[in-house]
Short mmCIF file of C-alpha atoms and ligand atoms in Angstrom, two decimals:
data_model
loop_
_atom_site.label_atom_id
_atom_site.label_comp_id
_atom_site.label_asym_id
_atom_site.label_seq_id
_atom_site.Cartn_x
_atom_site.Cartn_y
_atom_site.Cartn_z
CA MET A 458 35.93 5.27 -16.00
CA GLU A 459 32.34 4.91 -14.68
CA VAL A 460 33.90 4.68 -10.99
CA ASP A 461 35.30 7.67 -11.17
CA LYS A 462 32.96 9.48 -12.61
CA LEU A 463 30.23 8.02 -9.75
CA PHE A 464 32.42 9.12 -7.31
CA SER A 465 32.91 12.32 -8.76
CA THR A 466 28.89 12.83 -9.07
CA TYR A 467 28.64 11.12 -5.53
CA GLN A 468 31.32 13.97 -3.64
CA THR A 469 29.45 16.84 -5.09
CA GLU A 470 25.74 15.34 -3.67
CA ASN A 471 26.98 14.70 -0.60
CA GLY A 472 30.98 15.54 0.60
CA ASP A 473 30.22 14.91 4.12
CA LEU A 474 29.17 11.30 3.54
CA ILE A 475 31.96 10.82 1.31
CA GLU A 476 34.42 11.86 3.78
CA TYR A 477 33.21 9.71 6.67
CA ILE A 478 33.28 6.70 3.92
CA LEU A 479 36.63 7.63 2.63
CA HIS A 480 37.92 7.87 6.63
CA ALA A 481 36.60 4.21 7.56
CA ILE A 482 37.86 2.42 4.44
CA ASP A 483 41.64 3.93 5.07
CA GLU A 484 41.83 2.70 8.56
CA LYS A 485 40.66 -0.78 7.66
CA GLN A 486 42.53 -0.66 4.33
CA LYS A 487 45.85 0.55 6.35
CA ALA A 488 45.54 -3.06 8.40
CA GLY A 489 45.47 -4.72 5.07
CA ASP A 490 41.17 -6.02 6.45
CA TRP A 491 39.74 -4.14 3.24
CA ASP A 492 39.78 -4.64 -0.71
CA PHE A 493 38.75 -1.85 -1.89
CA CYS A 494 39.38 -2.04 -5.46
CA ILE A 495 39.62 -4.90 -8.74
CA ASP A 496 43.77 -5.27 -9.93
CA SER A 497 44.72 -2.06 -8.24
CA LYS A 498 42.49 -0.64 -10.86
CA SER A 499 39.30 2.39 -10.22
CA ASP A 500 40.44 2.80 -6.68
CA LYS A 501 37.19 4.29 -5.48
CA LEU A 502 35.05 1.43 -6.14
CA LEU A 503 34.34 0.44 -2.40
CA SER A 504 33.77 4.72 -1.47
CA VAL A 505 31.41 4.23 -4.65
CA LEU A 506 29.58 0.93 -3.16
CA MET A 507 29.47 2.16 -0.37
CA TYR A 508 27.75 5.66 -0.53
CA GLU A 509 25.42 3.83 -3.14
CA TYR A 510 24.62 1.12 0.42
CA VAL A 511 24.11 3.44 2.70
CA SER A 512 22.86 6.56 1.63
CA SER A 513 20.20 4.21 0.34
CA ILE A 514 19.18 2.74 3.22
CA GLU A 515 18.97 6.19 4.65
CA LYS A 516 16.07 7.30 2.66
CA LEU A 517 14.28 3.42 2.82
CA THR A 518 14.22 3.75 6.21
CA ASP A 519 12.98 7.60 5.64
CA GLY A 520 15.89 8.87 8.02
CA LYS A 521 15.25 5.79 10.76
CA PHE A 522 18.58 4.82 10.32
CA LYS A 523 21.33 7.12 9.37
CA ALA A 524 23.44 6.57 6.16
CA LYS A 525 26.85 7.17 8.99
CA GLN A 526 25.00 4.65 11.21
CA VAL A 527 25.01 1.83 8.27
CA ILE A 528 28.73 2.76 7.73
CA ASP A 529 29.38 2.09 11.62
CA LYS A 530 28.13 -0.99 12.07
CA LEU A 531 29.21 -2.05 8.94
CA SER A 532 32.95 -1.66 9.73
CA ASN A 533 32.27 -2.64 13.38
CA GLN A 534 30.90 -5.75 12.14
CA MET A 535 32.62 -6.55 8.68
CA GLU A 536 36.23 -7.59 9.75
CA LYS A 537 37.06 -8.39 6.34
CA PHE A 538 36.47 -7.87 2.82
CA ARG A 539 37.54 -9.55 0.12
CA ILE A 540 37.34 -8.99 -3.78
CA GLY A 541 38.33 -11.62 -5.82
CA ASP A 542 39.21 -14.46 -3.23
CA PHE A 543 40.96 -14.78 0.65
CA LYS A 544 43.99 -13.93 0.98
CA ALA A 545 46.60 -16.86 1.77
CA GLY A 546 48.36 -15.69 5.18
CA GLU A 547 46.54 -12.99 5.71
CA ASP A 548 43.13 -14.76 5.77
CA ASP A 549 43.92 -18.62 6.95
CA ASN A 550 42.33 -17.97 10.77
CA ILE A 551 38.54 -17.39 9.28
CA THR A 552 36.99 -20.67 8.91
CA TYR A 553 33.36 -22.04 7.15
CA ASP A 554 32.24 -25.93 8.09
CA GLY A 555 35.91 -26.17 10.04
CA LYS A 556 38.00 -25.51 6.83
CA ALA A 557 40.11 -22.40 6.56
CA VAL A 558 38.77 -20.30 3.58
CA THR A 559 42.22 -20.45 1.97
CA SER A 560 42.19 -24.22 1.88
CA GLU A 561 41.12 -26.22 -1.09
CA ALA A 562 38.76 -28.03 0.68
CA TYR A 563 36.82 -24.98 1.11
CA LYS A 564 37.63 -24.31 -3.07
CA LYS A 565 36.07 -27.52 -3.52
CA GLN A 566 33.30 -26.67 -1.14
CA CYS A 567 32.01 -23.58 -1.88
CA ARG A 568 33.48 -22.74 -5.47
CA ILE A 569 33.45 -26.13 -7.21
CA ASP A 570 29.98 -28.12 -6.18
CA LYS A 571 27.84 -25.18 -4.25
CA ASN A 572 28.88 -22.61 -6.48
CA PHE A 573 28.84 -19.53 -4.27
CA GLY A 574 28.94 -15.92 -6.30
CA ALA A 575 29.95 -14.77 -3.05
CA HIS A 576 30.78 -15.49 0.59
CA ALA A 577 29.45 -13.75 3.96
CA ILE A 578 30.78 -15.86 6.98
CA GLU A 579 30.65 -15.26 10.58
CA TYR A 580 33.90 -16.32 13.20
CA LYS A 581 35.76 -15.49 15.96
CA ASP A 582 38.66 -12.99 15.83
CA ASP A 583 41.62 -12.83 17.76
CA GLU A 584 39.57 -11.62 20.85
CA GLU A 585 36.76 -13.79 20.51
CA ASN A 586 34.84 -11.61 19.07
CA SER A 587 32.16 -12.77 16.26
CA LYS A 588 32.74 -10.83 13.19
CA THR A 589 31.88 -10.92 9.56
CA ALA A 590 34.38 -11.85 6.39
CA VAL A 591 32.27 -10.66 3.09
CA VAL A 592 34.19 -12.28 -0.26
CA LEU A 593 33.36 -11.70 -3.85
CA PHE A 594 34.72 -14.13 -5.73
CA ASP A 595 36.17 -13.66 -9.48
CA ASN A 596 34.18 -16.14 -11.59
CA LYS A 597 37.44 -15.76 -13.99
CA GLN A 598 39.87 -18.29 -11.68
CA VAL A 599 40.56 -21.42 -11.95
CA ALA A 600 41.99 -23.97 -9.14
CA THR A 601 44.15 -26.83 -9.86
CA ILE A 602 42.77 -29.51 -6.88
CA ASN A 603 43.90 -33.51 -6.72
CA GLY A 604 45.21 -33.13 -10.13
CA GLN A 605 42.41 -32.04 -11.72
CA GLN A 606 41.60 -28.09 -13.26
CA TYR A 607 38.44 -26.43 -12.15
CA THR A 608 36.72 -23.07 -13.33
CA LEU A 609 35.97 -21.49 -9.88
CA SER A 610 32.60 -20.34 -8.82
CA GLY A 611 32.02 -16.52 -8.54
CA ILE A 612 30.50 -13.13 -10.13
CA ASP A 613 31.64 -11.14 -12.70
CA LEU A 614 34.00 -8.80 -11.65
CA GLN A 615 34.01 -6.51 -14.57
CA ASP A 616 30.20 -5.96 -14.37
CA LEU A 617 29.30 -3.21 -11.56
CA SER A 618 25.48 -4.33 -12.12
CA ASP A 619 27.04 -7.65 -11.04
CA ILE A 620 29.28 -6.44 -8.30
CA ARG A 621 26.63 -3.60 -7.24
CA HIS A 622 23.89 -7.20 -6.69
CA THR A 623 25.82 -9.21 -4.77
CA VAL A 624 27.64 -6.53 -2.67
CA PHE A 625 24.44 -5.23 -1.52
CA HIS A 626 23.05 -8.35 -0.87
CA GLU A 627 26.03 -9.59 1.40
CA TRP A 628 26.41 -6.39 3.55
CA THR A 629 22.50 -6.41 4.12
CA HIS A 630 23.46 -9.98 5.72
CA ILE A 631 25.65 -8.10 7.85
CA MET A 632 23.12 -5.11 8.70
CA GLU A 633 20.08 -7.71 10.07
CA LYS A 634 22.61 -9.13 12.72
CA CYS A 635 21.13 -7.29 16.28
CA MET A 636 22.40 -7.74 19.70
CA ILE A 637 19.79 -7.13 21.49
CA LYS A 638 19.89 -6.21 25.59
CA THR A 639 17.68 -8.85 27.97
CA SER A 640 16.70 -6.02 29.48
CA GLN A 641 14.70 -5.44 26.14
CA LEU A 642 13.33 -8.74 25.80
CA SER A 643 10.82 -11.03 27.16
CA ARG A 644 10.81 -14.67 26.86
CA GLU A 645 8.76 -15.27 24.11
CA ASP A 646 10.92 -13.00 21.86
CA ILE A 647 13.30 -15.59 22.67
CA VAL A 648 11.93 -18.96 22.64
CA PHE A 649 8.09 -19.69 21.06
CA GLU A 650 6.17 -22.63 22.05
CA ASP A 651 3.70 -23.80 19.62
CA GLY A 652 2.45 -27.10 19.68
CA GLU A 653 4.94 -29.91 19.21
CA SER A 654 7.39 -27.54 18.19
CA ILE A 655 9.64 -24.86 19.92
CA TYR A 656 11.55 -22.23 17.94
CA ILE A 657 14.56 -20.57 19.03
CA ASN A 658 14.39 -16.76 17.77
CA ALA A 659 17.92 -15.81 18.70
CA MET A 660 20.01 -16.96 15.84
CA LEU A 661 22.60 -19.22 17.93
CA SER A 662 25.53 -21.08 16.21
CA PRO A 663 23.99 -23.64 13.25
CA ASP A 664 27.21 -26.08 14.40
CA LEU A 665 25.51 -26.77 17.80
CA SER A 666 23.62 -30.56 19.25
CA LYS A 667 20.17 -30.67 19.45
CA GLN A 668 20.94 -30.86 23.40
CA GLU A 669 23.04 -27.43 23.30
CA TYR A 670 19.72 -26.21 21.78
CA LYS A 671 17.55 -28.01 24.52
CA ASP A 672 20.17 -26.61 27.13
CA PHE A 673 19.89 -22.71 26.19
CA ILE A 674 16.17 -23.58 26.42
CA SER A 675 16.36 -24.89 29.83
CA ASN A 676 18.50 -21.52 30.70
CA VAL A 677 16.44 -18.82 28.91
CA ASP A 678 14.55 -17.50 32.14
CA ASP A 679 18.09 -17.18 34.22
CA LEU A 680 19.51 -15.43 31.10
CA LEU A 681 16.85 -13.08 30.95
CA GLU A 682 17.70 -11.90 34.27
CA GLY A 683 21.23 -11.20 33.63
CA ASP A 684 22.23 -8.23 32.03
CA ALA A 685 23.71 -9.93 28.31
CA GLU A 686 22.56 -9.39 24.92
CA VAL A 687 21.01 -12.50 22.72
CA PRO A 688 21.93 -12.49 19.07
CA PHE A 689 19.49 -12.34 15.94
CA GLU A 690 20.05 -12.75 12.56
CA GLY A 691 16.56 -10.82 10.44
CA ILE A 692 13.92 -12.84 10.80
CA SER A 693 15.96 -16.60 11.08
CA THR A 694 14.68 -18.86 13.92
CA ILE A 695 16.07 -22.71 14.76
CA GLU A 696 12.97 -25.48 15.27
CA LEU A 697 12.96 -28.16 17.70
CA ASN A 698 10.74 -30.96 16.97
CA ASP A 699 11.65 -34.76 18.11
CA ARG A 700 8.83 -35.64 15.62
CA LYS A 701 9.06 -33.94 12.64
CA CYS A 702 13.00 -34.24 13.04
CA PRO A 703 14.49 -36.50 16.09
CA ASP A 704 17.94 -35.84 16.04
CA ASN A 705 18.76 -32.44 14.57
CA ARG A 706 17.15 -28.74 14.16
CA ILE A 707 15.26 -27.67 11.40
CA MET A 708 16.55 -23.63 10.50
CA HIS A 709 14.11 -21.06 9.06
CA ASN A 710 16.43 -18.30 7.00
CA GLN A 711 15.34 -18.90 4.04
CA ILE A 712 12.63 -16.41 4.50
CA SER A 713 15.32 -13.64 6.17
CA GLU A 714 17.29 -14.59 3.26
CA GLY A 715 14.26 -13.23 1.40
CA ALA A 716 14.15 -9.72 3.26
CA THR A 717 18.11 -9.61 2.60
CA GLU A 718 17.30 -10.36 -1.13
CA PHE A 719 14.10 -7.58 -1.05
CA ILE A 720 16.32 -4.60 0.51
CA ALA A 721 19.18 -5.72 -1.84
CA ARG A 722 16.95 -5.29 -5.23
CA LYS A 723 15.61 -1.92 -2.65
CA VAL A 724 18.40 -0.63 -3.24
CA MET A 725 19.38 -1.07 -6.83
CA GLU A 726 15.85 0.62 -7.47
CA ILE A 727 17.06 3.92 -5.87
CA ILE A 728 20.47 3.77 -7.58
CA GLY A 729 18.61 3.18 -10.99
CA GLU A 730 20.51 -0.37 -11.28
CA LYS A 731 18.45 -2.75 -12.89
CA VAL A 732 18.12 -6.35 -10.84
CA LYS A 733 20.95 -8.56 -12.57
CA HIS A 734 19.52 -12.02 -11.23
CA PRO A 735 15.74 -11.95 -11.13
CA ASP A 736 15.18 -15.24 -10.21
CA ARG A 737 17.50 -15.41 -6.93
CA TYR A 738 14.78 -15.86 -4.25
CA ALA A 739 12.63 -14.62 -6.20
CA LYS A 740 9.15 -16.54 -4.19
CA GLN A 741 10.60 -15.41 -0.73
CA VAL A 742 11.62 -11.57 -1.76
CA LYS A 743 7.74 -11.47 -2.94
CA ILE A 744 6.69 -12.60 0.15
CA VAL A 745 8.76 -10.72 2.50
CA GLY A 746 8.16 -7.73 -0.29
CA ASP A 747 4.33 -7.72 0.62
CA ILE A 748 5.03 -7.94 4.65
CA PHE A 749 6.81 -4.97 4.85
CA GLU A 750 5.20 -2.89 2.27
CA ALA A 751 1.84 -3.60 4.41
CA ASN A 752 3.15 -3.09 7.78
CA GLY A 753 4.86 0.08 6.09
CA LEU A 754 7.92 0.29 3.97
CA ALA A 755 10.34 2.28 6.34
CA GLU A 756 9.21 1.51 9.31
CA SER A 757 9.42 -2.28 8.63
CA LEU A 758 12.96 -1.83 7.16
CA ASN A 759 14.19 0.40 10.43
CA THR A 760 12.59 -2.46 12.84
CA TYR A 761 14.05 -4.86 10.79
CA PHE A 762 17.94 -3.52 11.11
CA THR A 763 17.57 -2.44 15.34
CA GLN A 764 14.88 -4.82 16.54
CA PRO A 765 14.12 -7.50 14.27
CA HIS A 766 12.64 -9.71 17.31
CA ARG A 767 9.32 -7.58 17.26
CA ILE A 768 9.02 -8.66 13.31
CA ILE A 769 9.02 -12.54 14.20
CA ARG A 770 6.77 -11.89 17.68
CA ALA A 771 4.75 -10.30 15.20
CA LEU A 772 4.46 -13.07 12.37
CA GLU A 773 4.51 -15.52 15.06
CA ASN A 774 1.37 -14.23 16.58
CA LYS A 775 -0.92 -14.40 13.35
CA ARG A 776 -2.57 -17.48 12.93
CA VAL A 777 -2.98 -19.59 9.15
CA LYS A 778 -4.18 -23.14 9.22
CA SER A 779 -3.50 -24.10 13.02
CA LYS A 780 0.22 -22.65 12.54
CA ASP A 781 2.14 -19.82 12.98
CA MET A 782 2.15 -17.20 10.21
CA LEU A 783 6.15 -16.97 10.29
CA HIS A 784 6.63 -21.17 10.17
CA TYR A 785 3.58 -21.62 7.69
CA ILE A 786 5.41 -19.48 4.97
CA SER A 787 8.85 -21.05 5.77
CA ASP A 788 8.05 -24.15 5.88
CA TYR A 789 5.68 -23.53 2.50
CA ILE A 790 9.33 -22.27 1.11
CA ASN A 791 11.19 -24.97 2.19
CA LYS A 792 8.74 -27.61 0.47
CA PRO A 793 10.13 -29.18 -3.63
CA ASN A 794 9.24 -26.87 -5.85
CA ILE A 795 6.94 -29.51 -7.13
CA LEU A 796 4.94 -29.63 -4.25
CA LYS A 797 4.40 -25.75 -4.56
CA ILE A 798 2.44 -26.11 -8.02
CA PHE A 799 -0.30 -27.02 -5.77
CA SER A 800 -0.60 -24.21 -3.56
CA ARG A 801 0.84 -20.15 -3.71
CA ILE A 802 0.13 -18.10 -1.22
CA ASN A 803 0.36 -14.41 -0.99
CA ILE A 804 0.47 -12.34 1.21
CA ASP A 805 -2.86 -9.61 1.65
CA MET A 806 -2.90 -5.94 2.31
CA ASP A 807 -2.97 -6.34 5.63
CA GLY A 808 -0.47 -8.44 5.93
CA SER A 809 -2.14 -11.63 6.00
CA VAL A 810 -1.34 -15.02 4.39
CA LYS A 811 -4.35 -15.69 1.43
CA GLU A 812 -4.42 -18.44 -0.84
CA GLY A 813 -3.60 -17.66 -4.53
CA LEU A 814 -4.63 -17.72 -7.43
CA ILE A 815 -3.32 -21.08 -8.34
CA SER A 816 -4.36 -22.87 -5.24
CA ARG A 817 -7.83 -21.15 -5.51
CA GLN A 818 -8.03 -22.65 -9.36
CA ILE A 819 -6.36 -25.94 -7.85
CA ASN A 820 -9.71 -26.26 -5.21
CA ARG A 821 -12.24 -25.46 -7.77
CA PHE A 822 -11.11 -27.69 -10.19
CA LYS A 823 -11.00 -29.96 -7.20
CA ARG A 824 -14.76 -29.61 -6.59
CA ILE A 825 -15.41 -30.15 -9.69
CA ILE A 826 -13.75 -33.40 -10.14
CA PHE A 827 -15.22 -34.72 -6.79
CA LYS A 828 -18.83 -33.70 -7.73
CA LYS A 829 -18.65 -35.37 -11.27
CA ASP A 830 -17.08 -38.18 -9.45
CA ALA A 831 -20.53 -38.10 -7.01
CA LEU A 832 -22.22 -38.07 -9.88
CA LEU A 833 -20.53 -40.91 -11.99
CA LEU A 834 -20.90 -42.73 -8.98
CA ALA A 835 -24.64 -42.63 -8.42
CA GLU A 836 -25.25 -42.73 -12.37
CA ARG A 837 -23.28 -45.91 -11.99
CA ASP A 838 -25.42 -47.88 -9.21
CA SER A 839 -28.84 -46.78 -11.19
CA HIS A 840 -26.94 -48.15 -14.44
CA SER A 841 -28.14 -44.78 -16.31
CA THR A 842 -27.17 -43.19 -19.17
CA ALA A 843 -23.26 -42.12 -18.50
CA TYR A 844 -22.84 -46.03 -18.16
CA GLN A 845 -24.34 -47.36 -21.41
CA ARG A 846 -22.46 -44.28 -23.34
CA LYS A 847 -19.28 -46.37 -21.75
CA GLU A 848 -21.16 -49.59 -23.04
CA GLU A 849 -21.65 -48.33 -26.70
CA LYS A 850 -18.48 -46.71 -26.58
CA ASP A 851 -16.76 -49.82 -26.12
CA THR A 852 -19.30 -51.88 -28.77
CA PHE A 853 -18.18 -49.18 -31.13
CA ARG A 854 -14.44 -49.71 -30.28
CA GLU A 855 -14.96 -53.37 -31.03
CA SER A 856 -16.73 -52.53 -34.28
CA LEU A 857 -13.25 -50.96 -35.65
CA ILE A 858 -11.17 -54.12 -35.23
CA VAL A 859 -12.96 -56.65 -37.28
CA SER A 860 -12.73 -57.03 -40.85
CA PRO A 861 -15.90 -55.16 -42.84
CA GLU A 862 -17.30 -58.80 -43.41
CA GLU A 863 -17.73 -59.57 -40.01
CA SER A 864 -18.86 -56.31 -38.99
CA THR A 865 -21.57 -56.37 -40.88
CA LYS A 866 -22.47 -59.69 -39.37
CA LYS A 867 -22.18 -58.11 -35.82
CA ILE A 868 -24.22 -55.49 -36.87
CA GLU A 869 -26.80 -57.82 -38.19
CA LYS A 870 -27.08 -59.51 -35.14
CA GLN A 871 -26.89 -56.95 -33.14
CA ASN A 872 -30.35 -55.77 -34.81
CA GLU A 873 -31.67 -58.68 -34.15
CA GLU A 874 -30.82 -58.41 -30.46
CA ASN A 875 -32.26 -55.37 -30.31
CA VAL A 876 -35.50 -56.17 -31.82
CA GLN A 877 -35.53 -59.45 -29.96
CA THR A 878 -35.22 -57.23 -26.23
CA LYS A 879 -37.76 -54.68 -27.56
CA ASP A 880 -39.97 -58.20 -28.29
CA ASP A 881 -39.56 -59.06 -25.15
CA GLU A 882 -40.08 -55.75 -23.28
CA LYS A 883 -43.32 -55.77 -25.50
CA SER A 884 -44.40 -59.42 -24.23
CA GLY A 885 -43.41 -58.44 -20.26
CA PRO A 886 -46.27 -57.70 -18.17
CA SER A 887 -48.68 -54.55 -18.35
CA LEU A 888 -49.54 -53.02 -15.68
CA ASP A 889 -52.46 -52.25 -17.88
CA ASP A 890 -54.12 -55.89 -18.10
ZN1 LIG B 464 22.10 -14.31 1.18
#
């Protein structure tokens, strides 16, 4: 079994870390909170995945974020870890969009309509603490809802690379959640006002009303005076803009999603696994990857896991076409794909936005077309050759649709007219006279 072999390799490589992982898993497993294997086979699966993830994060951050710290953060935040599906009876208190994750309504929404392969859900535990539940769905499951049978979405749990890609992505969602003490924050770290938009850099619940977001903004100064913690979720922000979106808020979480996926792929790269789904968030991954690399990968990732507001602020402080860079690229990603054909953005070596090749190309064509249009207009005005060529073409086209006799007559007639015209010209007034 591949997993067992990997486990013994890792045990030889770093027995101390494996011990630490086994201890963390053991506690959660006894409480029934973490699944650690599939169908009671390869009981080392979770320890192998965890070893790969936490040791890679330590490498990626050049040892700034230690493997054991990663384990602590995951154990502390990930209250539930399910392989296959949520467990009826044990997970009923976890809700998403007001639906219990063990209900048919949840299955319908997430595994039939939205095709989720996995899900990381934030919820409140019995003591009202914010926790996360992570589930990897089994794509072999079926469900009967209202008398109709459905195949449910999920991943291939027989395929280790599918499991790795999915679980590393979901764990990174946990890694990017940070509670930052107000003593370390300024007003701008939490609320950034730019033109007619106000951005909340902290990650408040997406279910709040617009008025509740506004109340939060008016209370930021009080918040900063007290001793509180503010939640951040990667580089996600919430925009309030009464003109663009009068009744609701705009979520800017797609750049952050790219960061999550980028980090998951880096982990895959370190353990020598190929990327299972290269098209997943491909554009976001490219953009965020370039930003991280431009600022030094290890340093950027450590900041991302510990002080994400610093990355948000650095991007908000850069201007691109009268907008801040973070929301310029976020707006770009949120555009429908068809519109992205006309502009492609790249991140420069120094980390700033650059117009991509396609956009440059299109601008070049636009310039040529505009130039030609201008030329054509001028030609038409002066009745010059380009305009006459069009008449010649029309005459030619007309000649094609008539019978041969008519055509001959027509040509003869045209020749007469031409001769006449020339004669007219000849007989016209001459300055030499
Ligand atoms: Zn995600």
